mmCIF file of the C-alpha atoms, coordinates in Angstrom:
data_MODEL
# 
_entry.id   MODEL 
# 
loop_
_atom_site.group_PDB 
_atom_site.id 
_atom_site.type_symbol 
_atom_site.label_atom_id 
_atom_site.label_alt_id 
_atom_site.label_comp_id 
_atom_site.label_asym_id 
_atom_site.label_entity_id 
_atom_site.label_seq_id 
_atom_site.pdbx_PDB_ins_code 
_atom_site.Cartn_x 
_atom_site.Cartn_y 
_atom_site.Cartn_z 
_atom_site.occupancy 
_atom_site.B_iso_or_equiv 
_atom_site.pdbx_formal_charge 
_atom_site.auth_seq_id 
_atom_site.auth_comp_id 
_atom_site.auth_asym_id 
_atom_site.auth_atom_id 
_atom_site.pdbx_PDB_model_num 
ATOM 1   C CA . MET A 1 1   ? -37.606 6.816  -47.011 1.00 0.00 ? 1   MET A CA 1 
ATOM 2   C CA . PRO A 1 2   ? -36.340 10.440 -47.090 1.00 0.00 ? 2   PRO A CA 1 
ATOM 3   C CA . VAL A 1 3   ? -36.745 12.531 -43.950 1.00 0.00 ? 3   VAL A CA 1 
ATOM 4   C CA . ASN A 1 4   ? -38.220 15.498 -45.817 1.00 0.00 ? 4   ASN A CA 1 
ATOM 5   C CA . PRO A 1 5   ? -41.302 15.363 -48.037 1.00 0.00 ? 5   PRO A CA 1 
ATOM 6   C CA . VAL A 1 6   ? -40.654 14.683 -51.707 1.00 0.00 ? 6   VAL A CA 1 
ATOM 7   C CA . SER A 1 7   ? -42.221 16.809 -54.423 1.00 0.00 ? 7   SER A CA 1 
ATOM 8   C CA . THR A 1 8   ? -44.364 14.912 -56.905 1.00 0.00 ? 8   THR A CA 1 
ATOM 9   C CA . ALA A 1 9   ? -44.925 17.881 -59.260 1.00 0.00 ? 9   ALA A CA 1 
ATOM 10  C CA . LYS A 1 10  ? -41.493 18.257 -60.813 1.00 0.00 ? 10  LYS A CA 1 
ATOM 11  C CA . VAL A 1 11  ? -39.480 18.355 -63.989 1.00 0.00 ? 11  VAL A CA 1 
ATOM 12  C CA . GLY A 1 12  ? -36.769 15.760 -63.607 1.00 0.00 ? 12  GLY A CA 1 
ATOM 13  C CA . THR A 1 13  ? -35.608 16.261 -60.042 1.00 0.00 ? 13  THR A CA 1 
ATOM 14  C CA . HIS A 1 14  ? -36.654 19.943 -59.866 1.00 0.00 ? 14  HIS A CA 1 
ATOM 15  C CA . PRO A 1 15  ? -39.897 20.687 -57.959 1.00 0.00 ? 15  PRO A CA 1 
ATOM 16  C CA . LEU A 1 16  ? -42.219 23.040 -59.855 1.00 0.00 ? 16  LEU A CA 1 
ATOM 17  C CA . HIS A 1 17  ? -43.830 24.810 -56.898 1.00 0.00 ? 17  HIS A CA 1 
ATOM 18  C CA . PRO A 1 18  ? -40.649 26.563 -55.651 1.00 0.00 ? 18  PRO A CA 1 
ATOM 19  C CA . MET A 1 19  ? -39.817 27.563 -59.238 1.00 0.00 ? 19  MET A CA 1 
ATOM 20  C CA . LEU A 1 20  ? -43.206 29.203 -59.798 1.00 0.00 ? 20  LEU A CA 1 
ATOM 21  C CA . ILE A 1 21  ? -43.842 31.064 -56.543 1.00 0.00 ? 21  ILE A CA 1 
ATOM 22  C CA . PRO A 1 22  ? -41.454 33.996 -57.174 1.00 0.00 ? 22  PRO A CA 1 
ATOM 23  C CA . PHE A 1 23  ? -43.497 35.145 -60.182 1.00 0.00 ? 23  PHE A CA 1 
ATOM 24  C CA . PRO A 1 24  ? -46.814 36.011 -58.499 1.00 0.00 ? 24  PRO A CA 1 
ATOM 25  C CA . VAL A 1 25  ? -44.951 37.594 -55.584 1.00 0.00 ? 25  VAL A CA 1 
ATOM 26  C CA . ALA A 1 26  ? -42.896 39.785 -57.909 1.00 0.00 ? 26  ALA A CA 1 
ATOM 27  C CA . PHE A 1 27  ? -45.971 40.743 -59.936 1.00 0.00 ? 27  PHE A CA 1 
ATOM 28  C CA . LEU A 1 28  ? -47.967 41.626 -56.804 1.00 0.00 ? 28  LEU A CA 1 
ATOM 29  C CA . VAL A 1 29  ? -45.155 43.737 -55.352 1.00 0.00 ? 29  VAL A CA 1 
ATOM 30  C CA . GLY A 1 30  ? -44.801 45.392 -58.774 1.00 0.00 ? 30  GLY A CA 1 
ATOM 31  C CA . ALA A 1 31  ? -48.536 46.153 -58.789 1.00 0.00 ? 31  ALA A CA 1 
ATOM 32  C CA . PHE A 1 32  ? -48.285 47.880 -55.424 1.00 0.00 ? 32  PHE A CA 1 
ATOM 33  C CA . VAL A 1 33  ? -45.293 49.918 -56.604 1.00 0.00 ? 33  VAL A CA 1 
ATOM 34  C CA . THR A 1 34  ? -47.093 50.941 -59.803 1.00 0.00 ? 34  THR A CA 1 
ATOM 35  C CA . ASP A 1 35  ? -50.146 51.878 -57.705 1.00 0.00 ? 35  ASP A CA 1 
ATOM 36  C CA . LEU A 1 36  ? -47.938 54.221 -55.700 1.00 0.00 ? 36  LEU A CA 1 
ATOM 37  C CA . VAL A 1 37  ? -46.408 55.659 -58.864 1.00 0.00 ? 37  VAL A CA 1 
ATOM 38  C CA . PHE A 1 38  ? -49.899 56.221 -60.303 1.00 0.00 ? 38  PHE A CA 1 
ATOM 39  C CA . TRP A 1 39  ? -50.964 57.881 -57.062 1.00 0.00 ? 39  TRP A CA 1 
ATOM 40  C CA . GLY A 1 40  ? -47.984 60.249 -57.347 1.00 0.00 ? 40  GLY A CA 1 
ATOM 41  C CA . THR A 1 41  ? -48.132 60.979 -61.083 1.00 0.00 ? 41  THR A CA 1 
ATOM 42  C CA . ALA A 1 42  ? -51.771 60.403 -62.131 1.00 0.00 ? 42  ALA A CA 1 
ATOM 43  C CA . ASP A 1 43  ? -50.384 58.860 -65.332 1.00 0.00 ? 43  ASP A CA 1 
ATOM 44  C CA . ALA A 1 44  ? -52.952 56.276 -66.505 1.00 0.00 ? 44  ALA A CA 1 
ATOM 45  C CA . PHE A 1 45  ? -50.179 54.009 -67.778 1.00 0.00 ? 45  PHE A CA 1 
ATOM 46  C CA . TRP A 1 46  ? -49.297 53.064 -64.201 1.00 0.00 ? 46  TRP A CA 1 
ATOM 47  C CA . ALA A 1 47  ? -52.894 52.202 -63.298 1.00 0.00 ? 47  ALA A CA 1 
ATOM 48  C CA . ARG A 1 48  ? -53.166 49.924 -66.325 1.00 0.00 ? 48  ARG A CA 1 
ATOM 49  C CA . ALA A 1 49  ? -49.772 48.388 -65.548 1.00 0.00 ? 49  ALA A CA 1 
ATOM 50  C CA . SER A 1 50  ? -50.990 47.581 -62.020 1.00 0.00 ? 50  SER A CA 1 
ATOM 51  C CA . MET A 1 51  ? -54.109 45.896 -63.335 1.00 0.00 ? 51  MET A CA 1 
ATOM 52  C CA . TRP A 1 52  ? -52.186 43.683 -65.745 1.00 0.00 ? 52  TRP A CA 1 
ATOM 53  C CA . LEU A 1 53  ? -49.532 42.867 -63.151 1.00 0.00 ? 53  LEU A CA 1 
ATOM 54  C CA . ILE A 1 54  ? -52.314 41.679 -60.830 1.00 0.00 ? 54  ILE A CA 1 
ATOM 55  C CA . GLY A 1 55  ? -53.809 39.618 -63.669 1.00 0.00 ? 55  GLY A CA 1 
ATOM 56  C CA . ALA A 1 56  ? -50.425 38.037 -64.414 1.00 0.00 ? 56  ALA A CA 1 
ATOM 57  C CA . ALA A 1 57  ? -49.935 37.369 -60.698 1.00 0.00 ? 57  ALA A CA 1 
ATOM 58  C CA . ILE A 1 58  ? -53.269 35.561 -60.497 1.00 0.00 ? 58  ILE A CA 1 
ATOM 59  C CA . VAL A 1 59  ? -52.415 33.345 -63.487 1.00 0.00 ? 59  VAL A CA 1 
ATOM 60  C CA . MET A 1 60  ? -48.978 32.490 -62.091 1.00 0.00 ? 60  MET A CA 1 
ATOM 61  C CA . ALA A 1 61  ? -50.392 31.961 -58.594 1.00 0.00 ? 61  ALA A CA 1 
ATOM 62  C CA . LEU A 1 62  ? -52.875 29.459 -60.003 1.00 0.00 ? 62  LEU A CA 1 
ATOM 63  C CA . LEU A 1 63  ? -50.038 27.606 -61.751 1.00 0.00 ? 63  LEU A CA 1 
ATOM 64  C CA . ALA A 1 64  ? -47.963 27.603 -58.548 1.00 0.00 ? 64  ALA A CA 1 
ATOM 65  C CA . ALA A 1 65  ? -51.017 26.525 -56.539 1.00 0.00 ? 65  ALA A CA 1 
ATOM 66  C CA . THR A 1 66  ? -51.641 23.654 -58.950 1.00 0.00 ? 66  THR A CA 1 
ATOM 67  C CA . ALA A 1 67  ? -48.082 22.382 -58.492 1.00 0.00 ? 67  ALA A CA 1 
ATOM 68  C CA . GLY A 1 68  ? -48.310 22.882 -54.727 1.00 0.00 ? 68  GLY A CA 1 
ATOM 69  C CA . PHE A 1 69  ? -51.671 21.143 -54.553 1.00 0.00 ? 69  PHE A CA 1 
ATOM 70  C CA . ILE A 1 70  ? -50.325 18.155 -56.508 1.00 0.00 ? 70  ILE A CA 1 
ATOM 71  C CA . ASP A 1 71  ? -47.545 17.860 -53.933 1.00 0.00 ? 71  ASP A CA 1 
ATOM 72  C CA . PHE A 1 72  ? -50.055 18.348 -51.108 1.00 0.00 ? 72  PHE A CA 1 
ATOM 73  C CA . LEU A 1 73  ? -52.372 15.612 -52.372 1.00 0.00 ? 73  LEU A CA 1 
ATOM 74  C CA . ASN A 1 74  ? -49.693 13.103 -53.312 1.00 0.00 ? 74  ASN A CA 1 
ATOM 75  C CA . GLU A 1 75  ? -47.351 13.373 -50.321 1.00 0.00 ? 75  GLU A CA 1 
ATOM 76  C CA . PRO A 1 76  ? -48.910 12.402 -46.981 1.00 0.00 ? 76  PRO A CA 1 
ATOM 77  C CA . ARG A 1 77  ? -45.979 13.907 -45.053 1.00 0.00 ? 77  ARG A CA 1 
ATOM 78  C CA . ILE A 1 78  ? -46.862 17.327 -46.483 1.00 0.00 ? 78  ILE A CA 1 
ATOM 79  C CA . ARG A 1 79  ? -50.517 16.988 -45.479 1.00 0.00 ? 79  ARG A CA 1 
ATOM 80  C CA . ALA A 1 80  ? -49.386 15.956 -42.004 1.00 0.00 ? 80  ALA A CA 1 
ATOM 81  C CA . LEU A 1 81  ? -47.653 19.313 -41.480 1.00 0.00 ? 81  LEU A CA 1 
ATOM 82  C CA . SER A 1 82  ? -50.012 21.849 -39.933 1.00 0.00 ? 82  SER A CA 1 
ATOM 83  C CA . ASP A 1 83  ? -47.768 24.527 -41.418 1.00 0.00 ? 83  ASP A CA 1 
ATOM 84  C CA . ALA A 1 84  ? -48.577 23.250 -44.911 1.00 0.00 ? 84  ALA A CA 1 
ATOM 85  C CA . TRP A 1 85  ? -52.249 23.950 -44.217 1.00 0.00 ? 85  TRP A CA 1 
ATOM 86  C CA . TYR A 1 86  ? -51.430 27.492 -42.981 1.00 0.00 ? 86  TYR A CA 1 
ATOM 87  C CA . HIS A 1 87  ? -49.252 28.016 -46.056 1.00 0.00 ? 87  HIS A CA 1 
ATOM 88  C CA . MET A 1 88  ? -52.077 26.966 -48.367 1.00 0.00 ? 88  MET A CA 1 
ATOM 89  C CA . LEU A 1 89  ? -54.709 29.060 -46.568 1.00 0.00 ? 89  LEU A CA 1 
ATOM 90  C CA . GLY A 1 90  ? -52.478 32.143 -46.476 1.00 0.00 ? 90  GLY A CA 1 
ATOM 91  C CA . ASN A 1 91  ? -51.731 31.909 -50.161 1.00 0.00 ? 91  ASN A CA 1 
ATOM 92  C CA . LEU A 1 92  ? -55.384 31.282 -51.035 1.00 0.00 ? 92  LEU A CA 1 
ATOM 93  C CA . THR A 1 93  ? -56.296 34.380 -49.032 1.00 0.00 ? 93  THR A CA 1 
ATOM 94  C CA . ALA A 1 94  ? -53.768 36.456 -50.991 1.00 0.00 ? 94  ALA A CA 1 
ATOM 95  C CA . VAL A 1 95  ? -55.138 35.173 -54.306 1.00 0.00 ? 95  VAL A CA 1 
ATOM 96  C CA . VAL A 1 96  ? -58.747 35.918 -53.305 1.00 0.00 ? 96  VAL A CA 1 
ATOM 97  C CA . VAL A 1 97  ? -57.795 39.485 -52.331 1.00 0.00 ? 97  VAL A CA 1 
ATOM 98  C CA . ALA A 1 98  ? -55.909 39.837 -55.635 1.00 0.00 ? 98  ALA A CA 1 
ATOM 99  C CA . LEU A 1 99  ? -58.962 38.542 -57.536 1.00 0.00 ? 99  LEU A CA 1 
ATOM 100 C CA . ILE A 1 100 ? -61.156 41.134 -55.827 1.00 0.00 ? 100 ILE A CA 1 
ATOM 101 C CA . ASN A 1 101 ? -58.582 43.799 -56.649 1.00 0.00 ? 101 ASN A CA 1 
ATOM 102 C CA . PHE A 1 102 ? -58.466 42.757 -60.307 1.00 0.00 ? 102 PHE A CA 1 
ATOM 103 C CA . TYR A 1 103 ? -62.257 42.637 -60.545 1.00 0.00 ? 103 TYR A CA 1 
ATOM 104 C CA . LEU A 1 104 ? -62.607 46.162 -59.112 1.00 0.00 ? 104 LEU A CA 1 
ATOM 105 C CA . ARG A 1 105 ? -60.084 47.498 -61.610 1.00 0.00 ? 105 ARG A CA 1 
ATOM 106 C CA . TYR A 1 106 ? -61.694 45.672 -64.511 1.00 0.00 ? 106 TYR A CA 1 
ATOM 107 C CA . ALA A 1 107 ? -65.248 46.720 -63.559 1.00 0.00 ? 107 ALA A CA 1 
ATOM 108 C CA . GLN A 1 108 ? -64.543 50.324 -62.558 1.00 0.00 ? 108 GLN A CA 1 
ATOM 109 C CA . GLY A 1 109 ? -61.620 51.055 -64.843 1.00 0.00 ? 109 GLY A CA 1 
ATOM 110 C CA . ALA A 1 110 ? -57.998 50.805 -63.820 1.00 0.00 ? 110 ALA A CA 1 
ATOM 111 C CA . GLU A 1 111 ? -57.600 54.479 -62.915 1.00 0.00 ? 111 GLU A CA 1 
ATOM 112 C CA . ALA A 1 112 ? -60.788 54.813 -60.876 1.00 0.00 ? 112 ALA A CA 1 
ATOM 113 C CA . ALA A 1 113 ? -60.113 51.703 -58.798 1.00 0.00 ? 113 ALA A CA 1 
ATOM 114 C CA . VAL A 1 114 ? -56.609 52.586 -57.619 1.00 0.00 ? 114 VAL A CA 1 
ATOM 115 C CA . ARG A 1 115 ? -57.637 55.343 -55.209 1.00 0.00 ? 115 ARG A CA 1 
ATOM 116 C CA . PRO A 1 116 ? -57.996 54.239 -52.453 1.00 0.00 ? 116 PRO A CA 1 
ATOM 117 C CA . TRP A 1 117 ? -59.242 50.623 -52.576 1.00 0.00 ? 117 TRP A CA 1 
ATOM 118 C CA . GLY A 1 118 ? -56.980 49.245 -55.286 1.00 0.00 ? 118 GLY A CA 1 
ATOM 119 C CA . ALA A 1 119 ? -53.830 50.520 -53.598 1.00 0.00 ? 119 ALA A CA 1 
ATOM 120 C CA . LEU A 1 120 ? -55.067 49.324 -50.199 1.00 0.00 ? 120 LEU A CA 1 
ATOM 121 C CA . LEU A 1 121 ? -55.838 45.838 -51.539 1.00 0.00 ? 121 LEU A CA 1 
ATOM 122 C CA . SER A 1 122 ? -52.412 45.745 -53.233 1.00 0.00 ? 122 SER A CA 1 
ATOM 123 C CA . PHE A 1 123 ? -50.812 46.672 -49.917 1.00 0.00 ? 123 PHE A CA 1 
ATOM 124 C CA . ILE A 1 124 ? -52.734 43.932 -48.091 1.00 0.00 ? 124 ILE A CA 1 
ATOM 125 C CA . VAL A 1 125 ? -51.658 41.313 -50.634 1.00 0.00 ? 125 VAL A CA 1 
ATOM 126 C CA . VAL A 1 126 ? -48.016 42.425 -50.376 1.00 0.00 ? 126 VAL A CA 1 
ATOM 127 C CA . CYS A 1 127 ? -48.215 42.157 -46.581 1.00 0.00 ? 127 CYS A CA 1 
ATOM 128 C CA . ILE A 1 128 ? -49.570 38.614 -46.888 1.00 0.00 ? 128 ILE A CA 1 
ATOM 129 C CA . ALA A 1 129 ? -46.884 37.700 -49.445 1.00 0.00 ? 129 ALA A CA 1 
ATOM 130 C CA . VAL A 1 130 ? -44.062 39.105 -47.319 1.00 0.00 ? 130 VAL A CA 1 
ATOM 131 C CA . HIS A 1 131 ? -45.445 37.277 -44.309 1.00 0.00 ? 131 HIS A CA 1 
ATOM 132 C CA . ARG A 1 132 ? -45.427 34.040 -46.316 1.00 0.00 ? 132 ARG A CA 1 
ATOM 133 C CA . LEU A 1 133 ? -41.867 34.593 -47.607 1.00 0.00 ? 133 LEU A CA 1 
ATOM 134 C CA . GLU A 1 134 ? -40.424 35.435 -44.213 1.00 0.00 ? 134 GLU A CA 1 
ATOM 135 C CA . GLY A 1 135 ? -41.733 32.149 -42.914 1.00 0.00 ? 135 GLY A CA 1 
ATOM 136 C CA . LEU A 1 136 ? -43.728 33.843 -40.152 1.00 0.00 ? 136 LEU A CA 1 
ATOM 137 C CA . GLY A 1 137 ? -46.168 31.150 -39.222 1.00 0.00 ? 137 GLY A CA 1 
ATOM 138 C CA . ASP A 1 138 ? -44.828 29.102 -42.123 1.00 0.00 ? 138 ASP A CA 1 
ATOM 139 C CA . GLY A 1 139 ? -42.940 26.075 -40.869 1.00 0.00 ? 139 GLY A CA 1 
ATOM 140 C CA . LEU A 1 140 ? -42.115 25.186 -44.459 1.00 0.00 ? 140 LEU A CA 1 
ATOM 141 C CA . SER A 1 141 ? -39.072 27.402 -43.997 1.00 0.00 ? 141 SER A CA 1 
ATOM 142 C CA . ALA A 1 142 ? -35.727 26.601 -42.406 1.00 0.00 ? 142 ALA A CA 1 
ATOM 143 C CA . SER A 1 143 ? -37.123 24.628 -39.460 1.00 0.00 ? 143 SER A CA 1 
ATOM 144 C CA . ARG A 1 144 ? -38.384 21.941 -41.867 1.00 0.00 ? 144 ARG A CA 1 
ATOM 145 C CA . CYS A 1 145 ? -35.395 21.988 -44.242 1.00 0.00 ? 145 CYS A CA 1 
ATOM 146 C CA . SER A 1 146 ? -32.306 19.855 -43.924 1.00 0.00 ? 146 SER A CA 1 
ATOM 147 C CA . SER A 1 147 ? -30.074 22.433 -45.629 1.00 0.00 ? 147 SER A CA 1 
ATOM 148 C CA . GLY A 1 148 ? -30.104 24.966 -42.796 1.00 0.00 ? 148 GLY A CA 1 
ATOM 149 C CA . TYR A 1 149 ? -31.081 27.700 -45.256 1.00 0.00 ? 149 TYR A CA 1 
ATOM 150 C CA . THR A 1 150 ? -32.905 30.514 -43.451 1.00 0.00 ? 150 THR A CA 1 
ATOM 151 C CA . GLY A 1 151 ? -35.435 31.262 -46.200 1.00 0.00 ? 151 GLY A CA 1 
ATOM 152 C CA . VAL A 1 152 ? -38.052 29.221 -47.986 1.00 0.00 ? 152 VAL A CA 1 
ATOM 153 C CA . CYS A 1 153 ? -37.031 25.622 -48.697 1.00 0.00 ? 153 CYS A CA 1 
ATOM 154 C CA . THR A 1 154 ? -35.022 25.110 -51.849 1.00 0.00 ? 154 THR A CA 1 
ATOM 155 C CA . SER A 1 155 ? -35.526 22.160 -54.144 1.00 0.00 ? 155 SER A CA 1 
ATOM 156 C CA . GLU A 1 156 ? -32.458 20.477 -52.621 1.00 0.00 ? 156 GLU A CA 1 
ATOM 157 C CA . ALA A 1 157 ? -33.781 20.851 -49.086 1.00 0.00 ? 157 ALA A CA 1 
ATOM 158 C CA . PHE A 1 158 ? -37.313 19.850 -50.110 1.00 0.00 ? 158 PHE A CA 1 
ATOM 159 C CA . ASP A 1 159 ? -36.359 16.699 -51.961 1.00 0.00 ? 159 ASP A CA 1 
ATOM 160 C CA . ASN A 1 160 ? -33.442 15.647 -49.718 1.00 0.00 ? 160 ASN A CA 1 
ATOM 161 C CA . HIS A 1 161 ? -31.785 13.429 -52.363 1.00 0.00 ? 161 HIS A CA 1 
# 
């Protein structure tokens, strides 16, 4: 039996969860940047871009969460890690804040929602995402990987073939 947990949501030997997580993070960081650009230029394009980046982030986060949840449910060693629970709760929190942010923009109009609440919510989500990526409070990083990599576990470290 491998030392590290084995992903059950994968294509061939490649776990899906680590492949999907960069997309929502990039979209959410992009939304915060476009919020700042809108704040500086008042060009409506940037407010609309932020709204759609948040929407794309939510869709990709749900796909990543589905893959992660499949691993979580099917691998008892993952469920046994308290850090896996913190990881899941932190990411769910980020998605809920992003959903609120998207709803405000959709209901009030992209431009009206950016100042100040939309930008503030984008900032909060980016802070949560950076916290998750740095592995602060996330033992799914180097301490749990066999590769010695200092970031988030790679597919090689996660599967430990």
